[in-house]
Amino acid sequence: QITLKESGPTLVKPTQTLTLTCTFSGFSLSTSGVGVGWIRQPPGKALEWLALIYWDDDKRYSPSLKSRLTITKDTSKNQVVLTMTNMDPVDTATYYCAHPGIAVGRAFDIWGQGTMVTVSS
Amino acid sequence: DIQMTQSPSSLSASVGDRVTITCRASQSISSYLNWYQQKPGKAPKLLIYAASSLQSGVPSRFSGSGSGTDFTLTISSLQPEDFATYYCQQSYSTITFGQGTRLEIK
């Protein structure tokens, strides 16, 4: 059974760097084809894809946020970390990590519960 | 980026109705189109992948069709638990989501 859970601060100040951790179980990021993605959702708004990392350390970023994002993996800990620099109030959102299932064409078949991050001074 | 446009943005319907939601891509995405359902305060749930394949465990009243630029999600007979927001998502190139369609009870 695959599970993912996001963790990190609930409140960050403008200009600070946000660090979020996705801890997962039920699969390994050392297995060929496997990846983990991050998606966010501002309150009352649509989903926005942020980043993806694959088993071979291939990394993909949203073009509009690429300069602010870094995604890394720690295979031994079953964790993926997303950092976002220069946080702004418009970055207030629920941040989800999700599993792109190989059997479903890399659609996000399993999601974490999400973690709400508020950006405010 | 490939833009995904859903219509309508919101929809009122009754239990038992047949409902269709449309998603249009700004360029061809073959069949790299997925549909999700999201209820308030919950993470999205995968319904349909690769335009028309039903995710395991999803009721058969949900179906998807289309290829290229135009896609549809159809719910054949609305059930009370289907009132939610629905999103399309393309995975042909840099991932993008539609703006969502809110399905409300009439």
Coordinates of C-alpha atoms in Angstrom, one line a residue:
Chain A
Q1 CA 0.0 0.0 0.0
I2 CA 1.4 3.3 -1.1
T3 CA 1.2 6.3 1.3
L4 CA 2.6 9.8 1.2
K5 CA 2.7 12.5 3.9
E6 CA 3.8 16.1 3.7
S7 CA 5.5 17.9 6.5
G8 CA 6.9 21.4 7.1
P9 CA 6.1 24.8 8.6
T10 CA 2.6 26.1 8.6
L11 CA 3.7 29.7 8.6
V12 CA 6.6 31.4 6.8
K13 CA 7.5 35.1 6.5
P14 CA 7.8 36.9 3.1
T15 CA 11.2 36.5 1.5
Q16 CA 11.9 33.3 3.6
T17 CA 12.7 29.9 2.1
L18 CA 10.1 27.1 2.4
T19 CA 11.3 23.6 2.9
L20 CA 8.7 20.8 2.6
T21 CA 9.3 17.1 3.1
C22 CA 7.3 14.3 1.6
T23 CA 7.8 11.0 3.4
F24 CA 6.5 8.0 1.6
S25 CA 6.1 4.2 2.0
G26 CA 5.1 1.3 -0.3
F27 CA 7.5 2.0 -3.0
S28 CA 11.2 2.9 -3.5
L29 CA 12.7 5.8 -5.4
S30 CA 15.5 3.6 -6.4
T31 CA 13.2 1.5 -8.6
S32 CA 13.3 2.2 -12.3
G33 CA 10.4 4.4 -13.5
V34 CA 9.3 5.7 -10.0
G35 CA 8.8 9.3 -9.2
V36 CA 7.3 11.8 -6.8
G37 CA 5.7 15.1 -7.6
W38 CA 4.6 18.3 -5.8
I39 CA 1.3 20.1 -6.5
R40 CA -0.1 23.1 -4.7
Q41 CA -3.6 24.7 -4.4
P42 CA -4.2 28.2 -3.1
P43 CA -7.4 28.6 -1.1
G44 CA -10.4 28.4 -3.4
K45 CA -8.3 28.1 -6.5
A46 CA -7.1 25.4 -8.9
L47 CA -4.3 22.9 -8.7
E48 CA -0.9 23.9 -9.9
W49 CA 1.9 21.4 -10.6
L50 CA 5.3 22.4 -9.2
A51 CA 8.0 19.8 -9.6
L52 CA 8.7 16.1 -10.2
I53 CA 11.7 13.9 -9.4
Y54 CA 12.4 10.4 -10.8
W55 CA 14.4 7.4 -9.6
D56 CA 17.3 8.4 -11.9
D57 CA 17.4 11.9 -10.4
D58 CA 15.8 13.4 -13.4
K59 CA 14.1 16.6 -12.2
R60 CA 11.3 18.6 -13.8
Y61 CA 10.0 22.0 -12.7
S62 CA 7.1 24.3 -13.5
P63 CA 8.6 26.9 -15.9
S64 CA 7.0 29.8 -14.1
L65 CA 8.5 28.8 -10.8
K66 CA 11.7 27.0 -11.9
S67 CA 14.0 29.8 -10.6
R68 CA 12.6 29.4 -7.1
L69 CA 12.3 25.6 -6.8
T70 CA 14.6 22.8 -5.9
I71 CA 13.6 19.2 -5.6
T72 CA 15.8 16.5 -4.1
K73 CA 15.4 12.9 -2.9
D74 CA 16.8 10.8 -0.1
T75 CA 16.3 7.3 -1.1
S76 CA 17.5 5.8 2.1
K77 CA 14.9 7.8 4.1
N78 CA 12.1 7.4 1.5
Q79 CA 11.8 11.2 1.4
V80 CA 11.6 13.9 -1.2
V81 CA 12.3 17.5 -0.3
L82 CA 11.0 20.6 -2.0
T83 CA 12.4 24.0 -1.3
M84 CA 10.9 27.3 -2.6
T85 CA 12.8 30.5 -2.1
N86 CA 11.6 34.1 -1.7
M87 CA 8.2 33.2 -0.4
D88 CA 5.3 35.7 -1.0
P89 CA 1.8 35.9 0.3
V90 CA 0.5 34.6 -3.1
D91 CA 2.4 31.3 -2.3
T92 CA -0.1 30.7 0.5
A93 CA -1.6 27.3 -0.4
T94 CA -2.0 23.6 0.5
Y95 CA 1.0 21.8 -0.8
Y96 CA 0.5 18.1 -1.9
C97 CA 3.0 15.4 -2.8
A98 CA 1.8 12.7 -5.1
H99 CA 2.9 9.4 -6.7
P100 CA 2.8 9.3 -10.6
G101 CA 1.8 5.7 -11.2
I102 CA 3.6 3.8 -13.9
A103 CA 0.5 1.6 -14.5
V104 CA -1.7 4.7 -15.0
G105 CA 0.5 6.5 -17.5
R106 CA 2.1 8.6 -14.7
A107 CA -1.1 10.2 -13.6
F108 CA -1.0 11.0 -9.9
D109 CA -2.8 8.0 -8.5
I110 CA -1.9 8.4 -4.8
W111 CA -1.8 11.8 -3.0
G112 CA -0.7 12.9 0.4
Q113 CA -3.2 14.6 2.7
G114 CA -1.6 18.0 2.0
T115 CA -0.1 20.6 4.2
M116 CA -1.3 24.2 4.5
V117 CA 1.3 26.9 4.3
T118 CA 0.5 30.5 5.1
V119 CA 2.9 33.3 4.0
S120 CA 2.5 36.3 6.3
S121 CA 4.6 38.7 8.3
Chain B
D1 CA 3.0 25.8 -21.7
I2 CA 0.0 23.9 -22.8
Q3 CA -3.2 25.6 -21.5
M4 CA -6.1 23.5 -20.4
T5 CA -9.5 25.1 -20.5
Q6 CA -12.5 23.4 -18.8
S7 CA -16.1 24.2 -19.4
P8 CA -18.3 24.9 -17.7
S9 CA -16.6 26.5 -14.7
S10 CA -19.6 25.5 -12.6
L11 CA -22.6 23.3 -13.1
S12 CA -25.8 22.6 -11.2
A13 CA -27.4 19.3 -11.6
S14 CA -29.7 16.8 -9.9
V15 CA -29.2 13.3 -8.7
G16 CA -29.8 10.9 -11.6
D17 CA -28.8 13.5 -14.3
R18 CA -26.2 12.8 -17.0
V19 CA -23.4 15.3 -16.8
T20 CA -20.6 16.1 -19.2
I21 CA -17.6 18.3 -18.5
T22 CA -15.3 19.4 -21.3
C23 CA -11.6 20.0 -21.3
R24 CA -9.8 21.6 -24.2
A25 CA -6.0 21.7 -24.7
S26 CA -4.3 24.6 -26.5
Q27 CA -2.4 22.1 -28.6
S28 CA -2.6 18.4 -29.3
I29 CA -1.8 16.2 -26.3
S30 CA -2.7 12.9 -27.9
S31 CA -4.4 10.9 -25.1
Y32 CA -2.2 12.2 -22.3
L33 CA -5.2 13.5 -20.3
N34 CA -6.3 12.6 -16.8
W35 CA -9.3 13.5 -14.7
Y36 CA -9.5 14.1 -10.9
Q37 CA -12.3 14.6 -8.4
Q38 CA -11.8 16.8 -5.4
K39 CA -14.0 17.2 -2.4
P40 CA -13.7 20.1 0.0
G41 CA -10.7 19.7 2.4
K42 CA -9.5 16.6 0.6
A43 CA -6.8 15.7 -1.8
P44 CA -7.7 15.0 -5.4
K45 CA -8.7 11.5 -6.5
L46 CA -7.7 10.0 -9.8
L47 CA -10.8 9.0 -11.8
I48 CA -9.7 8.6 -15.4
Y49 CA -6.2 8.3 -16.9
A50 CA -5.0 8.3 -20.5
A51 CA -8.3 10.0 -21.6
S52 CA -10.5 7.0 -21.3
S53 CA -9.1 4.4 -18.8
L54 CA -11.1 4.0 -15.6
Q55 CA -8.9 4.0 -12.5
S56 CA -9.3 0.9 -10.3
G57 CA -12.2 1.2 -7.8
V58 CA -13.9 4.1 -9.6
P59 CA -17.6 3.5 -10.4
S60 CA -18.4 2.7 -14.0
R61 CA -20.8 5.7 -14.2
F62 CA -17.7 7.7 -14.8
S63 CA -16.2 7.7 -18.3
G64 CA -13.8 9.7 -20.4
S65 CA -13.3 10.2 -24.1
G66 CA -11.4 12.3 -26.6
S67 CA -8.0 12.7 -28.1
G68 CA -5.9 15.5 -29.6
T69 CA -7.3 18.7 -28.1
D70 CA -10.9 17.9 -27.0
F71 CA -11.8 15.7 -24.1
T72 CA -14.9 14.9 -22.0
L73 CA -15.7 13.5 -18.6
T74 CA -19.2 12.0 -18.4
I75 CA -21.1 10.9 -15.3
S76 CA -24.0 8.8 -16.5
S77 CA -26.2 9.1 -13.5
L78 CA -25.2 11.5 -10.8
Q79 CA -25.1 10.2 -7.3
P80 CA -25.0 12.4 -4.1
E81 CA -21.3 11.6 -3.5
D82 CA -20.4 13.0 -7.0
F83 CA -21.0 16.6 -6.1
A84 CA -17.4 17.9 -6.1
T85 CA -14.9 19.8 -8.2
Y86 CA -13.4 18.1 -11.2
Y87 CA -10.0 18.8 -12.8
C88 CA -8.4 17.8 -16.0
Q89 CA -4.6 17.5 -16.3
Q90 CA -2.3 16.9 -19.2
S91 CA 0.9 15.0 -19.1
Y92 CA 2.0 15.3 -22.7
S93 CA 4.5 18.0 -21.8
T94 CA 5.1 20.1 -18.7
I95 CA 2.2 19.2 -16.5
T96 CA -0.7 21.6 -16.4
F97 CA -4.2 21.4 -14.8
G98 CA -7.4 22.9 -15.9
Q99 CA -9.1 25.6 -13.8
G100 CA -11.7 23.1 -12.4
T101 CA -15.4 22.5 -12.8
R102 CA -17.5 22.8 -9.7
L103 CA -20.5 20.4 -9.8
E104 CA -23.3 21.5 -7.4
I105 CA -26.6 20.2 -6.4
K106 CA -29.6 21.8 -8.1

